[in-house]
Amino acid sequence: MESKTTIINYTHSQAGHCESGATSNLFKFNGLDISEPMAFGLGNGLYFSYIPFLKVQYAPMMSFRNLPNTVFKRSTTYLGIDHTVVKKIKDPGQAMDALDRNLENGLPTGLQVGVFQLTFFPPEYRMHYNMHNLVVFGKEGNNYHVSDTVMELPQVISYDDLVRVRYAKGPFAPEGKMYWIHGKVAQEIDLKPAIAIAIKKTVKEMIGIPFPLIGVKGIRWMARDMKKWPKKHGNEKASFYLGQVLRMAEDFGTGGAGFRFIYGSFLKEAGEIYNHDGILEAADLMGKTANKWREFTYAGARNCKNRAKPTEDYGHLGDMMLEIAASEEMVFRKLEKIKL
Amino acid sequence: MEESQNPVYKNKDYGKYREMLYSSYTGGKFEKAVGFHGEADRVILEQAWDLFKERIEDARQRVLAGKASPVVFYMEKNLLDPLGLSMVAGISLLRVKWHFRPNAFKRLSNNTLGKYAKAFNISIEQLKKVE
């Protein structure tokens, strides 16, 4: 293989959430100063769904974020920025060639990858999770330079390893998905219209979908289920299920409290841009809700530490969750009324 | 603040990989810091790994006792379930479950063994034995 060196002058910065971090870094590279929370909020990152009949890693599936690639796709679309998303490339060789071409053209390219075989990733997070995102910004011989927002510094990964993670199998398989922005963006982009659409859409997704497992209703459903867990499955399993809720909310690349802190800071930034008291109030409420999520984590973690004998009552934890749902609903009802 | 309720540890003894964490909302500001996960987050992550390790050890004992085929051990080692393994290896779920029996595993063709070996990222010789 020819050894050609192309390294794009790309600034890596660490972020709480992989995809919005990658999106924000790509925006910054193209001359548009958008912070991570802003990218997350504009891309409708916030979501909740609970799917008790699907088991992932021996516990019910739930998600605190939208489907992979939503953040990049929606934020660029709402801002009217020229971008490309290639959903699926069948042949790995072709996918890597396309990546090389992009790098030669000076376009840092975002990829969806699976985490399990990602060589530089912290070992304790290497589970089967296919919705991770990173940006490739350089090639040196057989190695690629990669900016992964979970890590402190840019990393290096070999050709074969990159092929393996890009074609990880399983649910939500990446299948070589890649995305990039076409060149520099005009400096004067007005964020206001995009913010208005984004907030409206998130409100709709959290309280407007008439299906009981999605949005605030989903949180309520999970809370009611949680109260039944110890009786239905026994203490060990109930504590593992509870642990899964907390792991999804706290550990896996969320920046804490199931993205609620990030969304709160988005609302705060949006309120400052609009100079709107209603949004700022909503941001304050969102922050308080996020703090409640953290309290829930501390209470739940005590149960996970002492697995056979729960120290906290599951009824109490369920009530805490219902309280969180109520307070989240209040935020979205408030946002719903605001006319932007 | 109680030590167990500290969301971000800054001390270097707590790990190798520092992450950016949003820790709390205090005084109208969203605090974020670069550091390590706090006590509560560690406990819940440990819980998952304890279960996985238990399952791997259990599978190893069953394989050594001749009650299951090495496929079971490597499946657990790769944190897969039968459905996940069937997706990764490209072998139908029923066949995968059939191959969990030691006798069925002994009769496997090199082609099928190769598929499993590729799924687990090991060689066929490694697949046949469990250390």
JSON list of C-alpha atoms in Angstrom, two decimals, chain A residues 15-152:
[
{"chain": "A", "resi": 15, "resn": "ALA", "atom": "CA", "xyz": [-17.01, 16.73, 24.98]},
{"chain": "A", "resi": 16, "resn": "GLY", "atom": "CA", "xyz": [-19.65, 15.03, 27.08]},
{"chain": "A", "resi": 17, "resn": "HIS", "atom": "CA", "xyz": [-21.51, 13.31, 24.26]},
{"chain": "A", "resi": 18, "resn": "CYS", "atom": "CA", "xyz": [-19.82, 11.70, 21.29]},
{"chain": "A", "resi": 19, "resn": "GLU", "atom": "CA", "xyz": [-22.10, 12.76, 18.45]},
{"chain": "A", "resi": 20, "resn": "SER", "atom": "CA", "xyz": [-22.86, 16.33, 19.46]},
{"chain": "A", "resi": 21, "resn": "GLY", "atom": "CA", "xyz": [-19.17, 16.76, 20.34]},
{"chain": "A", "resi": 22, "resn": "ALA", "atom": "CA", "xyz": [-18.18, 15.55, 16.87]},
{"chain": "A", "resi": 23, "resn": "THR", "atom": "CA", "xyz": [-20.82, 17.76, 15.24]},
{"chain": "A", "resi": 24, "resn": "SER", "atom": "CA", "xyz": [-19.71, 20.81, 17.21]},
{"chain": "A", "resi": 25, "resn": "ASN", "atom": "CA", "xyz": [-16.05, 20.15, 16.33]},
{"chain": "A", "resi": 26, "resn": "LEU", "atom": "CA", "xyz": [-16.95, 19.82, 12.64]},
{"chain": "A", "resi": 27, "resn": "PHE", "atom": "CA", "xyz": [-18.85, 23.12, 12.80]},
{"chain": "A", "resi": 28, "resn": "LYS", "atom": "CA", "xyz": [-15.90, 24.80, 14.46]},
{"chain": "A", "resi": 29, "resn": "PHE", "atom": "CA", "xyz": [-13.54, 23.43, 11.82]},
{"chain": "A", "resi": 30, "resn": "ASN", "atom": "CA", "xyz": [-15.75, 24.99, 9.15]},
{"chain": "A", "resi": 31, "resn": "GLY", "atom": "CA", "xyz": [-15.71, 28.37, 10.82]},
{"chain": "A", "resi": 32, "resn": "LEU", "atom": "CA", "xyz": [-19.01, 28.31, 12.72]},
{"chain": "A", "resi": 33, "resn": "ASP", "atom": "CA", "xyz": [-18.68, 28.71, 16.47]},
{"chain": "A", "resi": 34, "resn": "ILE", "atom": "CA", "xyz": [-21.32, 26.35, 17.89]},
{"chain": "A", "resi": 35, "resn": "SER", "atom": "CA", "xyz": [-20.82, 24.80, 21.31]},
{"chain": "A", "resi": 36, "resn": "GLU", "atom": "CA", "xyz": [-21.55, 21.19, 22.17]},
{"chain": "A", "resi": 37, "resn": "PRO", "atom": "CA", "xyz": [-24.86, 21.85, 24.02]},
{"chain": "A", "resi": 38, "resn": "MET", "atom": "CA", "xyz": [-25.98, 24.06, 21.14]},
{"chain": "A", "resi": 39, "resn": "ALA", "atom": "CA", "xyz": [-25.30, 21.29, 18.60]},
{"chain": "A", "resi": 40, "resn": "PHE", "atom": "CA", "xyz": [-27.08, 18.81, 20.86]},
{"chain": "A", "resi": 41, "resn": "GLY", "atom": "CA", "xyz": [-30.15, 21.01, 21.24]},
{"chain": "A", "resi": 42, "resn": "LEU", "atom": "CA", "xyz": [-30.34, 22.01, 17.58]},
{"chain": "A", "resi": 43, "resn": "GLY", "atom": "CA", "xyz": [-30.09, 18.36, 16.59]},
{"chain": "A", "resi": 44, "resn": "ASN", "atom": "CA", "xyz": [-32.97, 17.24, 18.86]},
{"chain": "A", "resi": 45, "resn": "GLY", "atom": "CA", "xyz": [-30.65, 15.02, 20.87]},
{"chain": "A", "resi": 46, "resn": "LEU", "atom": "CA", "xyz": [-32.98, 14.78, 23.86]},
{"chain": "A", "resi": 47, "resn": "TYR", "atom": "CA", "xyz": [-35.34, 11.85, 23.82]},
{"chain": "A", "resi": 48, "resn": "PHE", "atom": "CA", "xyz": [-36.61, 9.08, 25.97]},
{"chain": "A", "resi": 49, "resn": "SER", "atom": "CA", "xyz": [-37.82, 5.64, 25.05]},
{"chain": "A", "resi": 50, "resn": "TYR", "atom": "CA", "xyz": [-38.29, 2.50, 27.10]},
{"chain": "A", "resi": 51, "resn": "ILE", "atom": "CA", "xyz": [-38.67, -0.86, 25.40]},
{"chain": "A", "resi": 52, "resn": "PRO", "atom": "CA", "xyz": [-39.15, -3.49, 28.11]},
{"chain": "A", "resi": 53, "resn": "PHE", "atom": "CA", "xyz": [-39.67, -6.41, 25.74]},
{"chain": "A", "resi": 54, "resn": "LEU", "atom": "CA", "xyz": [-36.29, -5.98, 24.05]},
{"chain": "A", "resi": 55, "resn": "LYS", "atom": "CA", "xyz": [-33.33, -7.03, 26.16]},
{"chain": "A", "resi": 56, "resn": "VAL", "atom": "CA", "xyz": [-29.90, -5.49, 25.62]},
{"chain": "A", "resi": 57, "resn": "GLN", "atom": "CA", "xyz": [-27.06, -6.98, 27.64]},
{"chain": "A", "resi": 58, "resn": "TYR", "atom": "CA", "xyz": [-29.57, -8.88, 29.84]},
{"chain": "A", "resi": 59, "resn": "ALA", "atom": "CA", "xyz": [-31.66, -5.84, 30.80]},
{"chain": "A", "resi": 60, "resn": "PRO", "atom": "CA", "xyz": [-34.57, -3.94, 29.22]},
{"chain": "A", "resi": 61, "resn": "MET", "atom": "CA", "xyz": [-33.62, -1.52, 26.48]},
{"chain": "A", "resi": 62, "resn": "MET", "atom": "CA", "xyz": [-33.97, 2.18, 27.03]},
{"chain": "A", "resi": 63, "resn": "SER", "atom": "CA", "xyz": [-32.53, 5.24, 25.45]},
{"chain": "A", "resi": 64, "resn": "PHE", "atom": "CA", "xyz": [-32.06, 8.81, 26.60]},
{"chain": "A", "resi": 65, "resn": "ARG", "atom": "CA", "xyz": [-31.09, 10.13, 23.18]},
{"chain": "A", "resi": 66, "resn": "ASN", "atom": "CA", "xyz": [-32.41, 10.18, 19.69]},
{"chain": "A", "resi": 67, "resn": "LEU", "atom": "CA", "xyz": [-31.44, 7.68, 17.00]},
{"chain": "A", "resi": 68, "resn": "PRO", "atom": "CA", "xyz": [-27.80, 7.79, 15.87]},
{"chain": "A", "resi": 69, "resn": "ASN", "atom": "CA", "xyz": [-26.94, 10.53, 13.38]},
{"chain": "A", "resi": 70, "resn": "THR", "atom": "CA", "xyz": [-30.03, 12.60, 14.22]},
{"chain": "A", "resi": 71, "resn": "VAL", "atom": "CA", "xyz": [-27.95, 15.30, 15.88]},
{"chain": "A", "resi": 72, "resn": "PHE", "atom": "CA", "xyz": [-25.71, 15.87, 12.88]},
{"chain": "A", "resi": 73, "resn": "LYS", "atom": "CA", "xyz": [-28.46, 15.56, 10.27]},
{"chain": "A", "resi": 74, "resn": "ARG", "atom": "CA", "xyz": [-31.00, 17.82, 11.95]},
{"chain": "A", "resi": 75, "resn": "SER", "atom": "CA", "xyz": [-28.62, 20.51, 13.18]},
{"chain": "A", "resi": 76, "resn": "THR", "atom": "CA", "xyz": [-27.09, 20.92, 9.71]},
{"chain": "A", "resi": 77, "resn": "THR", "atom": "CA", "xyz": [-30.50, 20.86, 8.05]},
{"chain": "A", "resi": 78, "resn": "TYR", "atom": "CA", "xyz": [-32.03, 23.43, 10.42]},
{"chain": "A", "resi": 79, "resn": "LEU", "atom": "CA", "xyz": [-29.04, 25.73, 9.95]},
{"chain": "A", "resi": 80, "resn": "GLY", "atom": "CA", "xyz": [-29.13, 25.25, 6.18]},
{"chain": "A", "resi": 81, "resn": "ILE", "atom": "CA", "xyz": [-25.58, 23.96, 5.91]},
{"chain": "A", "resi": 82, "resn": "ASP", "atom": "CA", "xyz": [-24.45, 21.91, 2.95]},
{"chain": "A", "resi": 83, "resn": "HIS", "atom": "CA", "xyz": [-23.68, 18.39, 4.13]},
{"chain": "A", "resi": 84, "resn": "THR", "atom": "CA", "xyz": [-23.66, 14.77, 3.04]},
{"chain": "A", "resi": 85, "resn": "VAL", "atom": "CA", "xyz": [-24.66, 11.65, 4.95]},
{"chain": "A", "resi": 86, "resn": "VAL", "atom": "CA", "xyz": [-23.80, 8.33, 3.35]},
{"chain": "A", "resi": 87, "resn": "LYS", "atom": "CA", "xyz": [-25.99, 5.82, 5.13]},
{"chain": "A", "resi": 88, "resn": "LYS", "atom": "CA", "xyz": [-24.63, 2.54, 3.96]},
{"chain": "A", "resi": 89, "resn": "ILE", "atom": "CA", "xyz": [-21.69, 1.28, 1.94]},
{"chain": "A", "resi": 90, "resn": "LYS", "atom": "CA", "xyz": [-21.77, -2.41, 1.24]},
{"chain": "A", "resi": 91, "resn": "ASP", "atom": "CA", "xyz": [-18.12, -3.02, 0.50]},
{"chain": "A", "resi": 92, "resn": "PRO", "atom": "CA", "xyz": [-15.57, -2.16, 3.23]},
{"chain": "A", "resi": 93, "resn": "GLY", "atom": "CA", "xyz": [-12.85, -1.47, 0.67]},
{"chain": "A", "resi": 94, "resn": "GLN", "atom": "CA", "xyz": [-15.03, 1.09, -1.09]},
{"chain": "A", "resi": 95, "resn": "ALA", "atom": "CA", "xyz": [-15.95, 2.69, 2.24]},
{"chain": "A", "resi": 96, "resn": "MET", "atom": "CA", "xyz": [-12.29, 3.15, 3.14]},
{"chain": "A", "resi": 97, "resn": "ASP", "atom": "CA", "xyz": [-11.52, 4.54, -0.33]},
{"chain": "A", "resi": 98, "resn": "ALA", "atom": "CA", "xyz": [-14.32, 7.06, 0.06]},
{"chain": "A", "resi": 99, "resn": "LEU", "atom": "CA", "xyz": [-12.83, 8.07, 3.42]},
{"chain": "A", "resi": 100, "resn": "ASP", "atom": "CA", "xyz": [-9.37, 8.48, 1.86]},
{"chain": "A", "resi": 101, "resn": "ARG", "atom": "CA", "xyz": [-10.77, 10.65, -0.95]},
{"chain": "A", "resi": 102, "resn": "ASN", "atom": "CA", "xyz": [-12.44, 12.90, 1.60]},
{"chain": "A", "resi": 103, "resn": "LEU", "atom": "CA", "xyz": [-9.22, 13.28, 3.55]},
{"chain": "A", "resi": 104, "resn": "GLU", "atom": "CA", "xyz": [-7.32, 14.18, 0.38]},
{"chain": "A", "resi": 105, "resn": "ASN", "atom": "CA", "xyz": [-9.95, 16.84, -0.33]},
{"chain": "A", "resi": 106, "resn": "GLY", "atom": "CA", "xyz": [-9.37, 18.26, 3.15]},
{"chain": "A", "resi": 107, "resn": "LEU", "atom": "CA", "xyz": [-12.72, 17.24, 4.63]},
{"chain": "A", "resi": 108, "resn": "PRO", "atom": "CA", "xyz": [-12.66, 15.74, 8.13]},
{"chain": "A", "resi": 109, "resn": "THR", "atom": "CA", "xyz": [-15.26, 12.97, 8.10]},
{"chain": "A", "resi": 110, "resn": "GLY", "atom": "CA", "xyz": [-17.48, 11.68, 10.87]},
{"chain": "A", "resi": 111, "resn": "LEU", "atom": "CA", "xyz": [-18.04, 7.94, 11.19]},
{"chain": "A", "resi": 112, "resn": "GLN", "atom": "CA", "xyz": [-20.45, 5.78, 13.11]},
{"chain": "A", "resi": 113, "resn": "VAL", "atom": "CA", "xyz": [-18.60, 2.91, 14.75]},
{"chain": "A", "resi": 114, "resn": "GLY", "atom": "CA", "xyz": [-19.10, 0.04, 17.18]},
{"chain": "A", "resi": 115, "resn": "VAL", "atom": "CA", "xyz": [-17.33, 0.34, 20.50]},
{"chain": "A", "resi": 116, "resn": "PHE", "atom": "CA", "xyz": [-16.53, -3.28, 21.35]},
{"chain": "A", "resi": 117, "resn": "GLN", "atom": "CA", "xyz": [-13.38, -3.58, 19.23]},
{"chain": "A", "resi": 118, "resn": "LEU", "atom": "CA", "xyz": [-12.27, 0.05, 19.34]},
{"chain": "A", "resi": 119, "resn": "THR", "atom": "CA", "xyz": [-8.65, -0.37, 20.36]},
{"chain": "A", "resi": 120, "resn": "PHE", "atom": "CA", "xyz": [-8.00, 2.92, 22.13]},
{"chain": "A", "resi": 121, "resn": "PHE", "atom": "CA", "xyz": [-11.27, 3.06, 24.06]},
{"chain": "A", "resi": 122, "resn": "PRO", "atom": "CA", "xyz": [-11.33, 2.69, 27.86]},
{"chain": "A", "resi": 123, "resn": "PRO", "atom": "CA", "xyz": [-11.69, -1.08, 28.46]},
{"chain": "A", "resi": 124, "resn": "GLU", "atom": "CA", "xyz": [-14.50, -0.70, 30.98]},
{"chain": "A", "resi": 125, "resn": "TYR", "atom": "CA", "xyz": [-16.77, 0.79, 28.30]},
{"chain": "A", "resi": 126, "resn": "ARG", "atom": "CA", "xyz": [-16.08, -1.81, 25.62]},
{"chain": "A", "resi": 127, "resn": "MET", "atom": "CA", "xyz": [-19.53, -3.37, 25.35]},
{"chain": "A", "resi": 128, "resn": "HIS", "atom": "CA", "xyz": [-21.63, -3.97, 22.27]},
{"chain": "A", "resi": 129, "resn": "TYR", "atom": "CA", "xyz": [-22.74, -0.46, 21.55]},
{"chain": "A", "resi": 130, "resn": "ASN", "atom": "CA", "xyz": [-22.88, 0.51, 17.90]},
{"chain": "A", "resi": 131, "resn": "MET", "atom": "CA", "xyz": [-23.91, 4.15, 18.12]},
{"chain": "A", "resi": 132, "resn": "HIS", "atom": "CA", "xyz": [-20.56, 5.75, 18.83]},
{"chain": "A", "resi": 133, "resn": "ASN", "atom": "CA", "xyz": [-19.25, 8.57, 16.65]},
{"chain": "A", "resi": 134, "resn": "LEU", "atom": "CA", "xyz": [-15.78, 9.79, 15.86]},
{"chain": "A", "resi": 135, "resn": "VAL", "atom": "CA", "xyz": [-14.11, 12.06, 13.32]},
{"chain": "A", "resi": 136, "resn": "VAL", "atom": "CA", "xyz": [-11.21, 10.96, 11.11]},
{"chain": "A", "resi": 137, "resn": "PHE", "atom": "CA", "xyz": [-8.95, 13.84, 10.18]},
{"chain": "A", "resi": 138, "resn": "GLY", "atom": "CA", "xyz": [-5.72, 12.35, 8.90]},
{"chain": "A", "resi": 139, "resn": "LYS", "atom": "CA", "xyz": [-3.94, 9.41, 7.36]},
{"chain": "A", "resi": 140, "resn": "GLU", "atom": "CA", "xyz": [-0.34, 8.49, 7.86]},
{"chain": "A", "resi": 141, "resn": "GLY", "atom": "CA", "xyz": [0.83, 5.34, 6.08]},
{"chain": "A", "resi": 142, "resn": "ASN", "atom": "CA", "xyz": [-1.47, 2.60, 7.32]},
{"chain": "A", "resi": 143, "resn": "ASN", "atom": "CA", "xyz": [-2.74, 4.54, 10.32]},
{"chain": "A", "resi": 144, "resn": "TYR", "atom": "CA", "xyz": [-5.62, 6.94, 10.68]},
{"chain": "A", "resi": 145, "resn": "HIS", "atom": "CA", "xyz": [-5.71, 9.93, 12.99]},
{"chain": "A", "resi": 146, "resn": "VAL", "atom": "CA", "xyz": [-8.97, 9.97, 14.88]},
{"chain": "A", "resi": 147, "resn": "SER", "atom": "CA", "xyz": [-10.65, 12.54, 17.10]},
{"chain": "A", "resi": 148, "resn": "ASP", "atom": "CA", "xyz": [-12.87, 10.78, 19.62]},
{"chain": "A", "resi": 149, "resn": "THR", "atom": "CA", "xyz": [-14.54, 13.27, 21.94]},
{"chain": "A", "resi": 150, "resn": "VAL", "atom": "CA", "xyz": [-14.58, 10.80, 24.84]},
{"chain": "A", "resi": 151, "resn": "MET", "atom": "CA", "xyz": [-10.78, 10.80, 24.87]},
{"chain": "A", "resi": 152, "resn": "GLU", "atom": "CA", "xyz": [-8.61, 13.66, 26.02]}
]
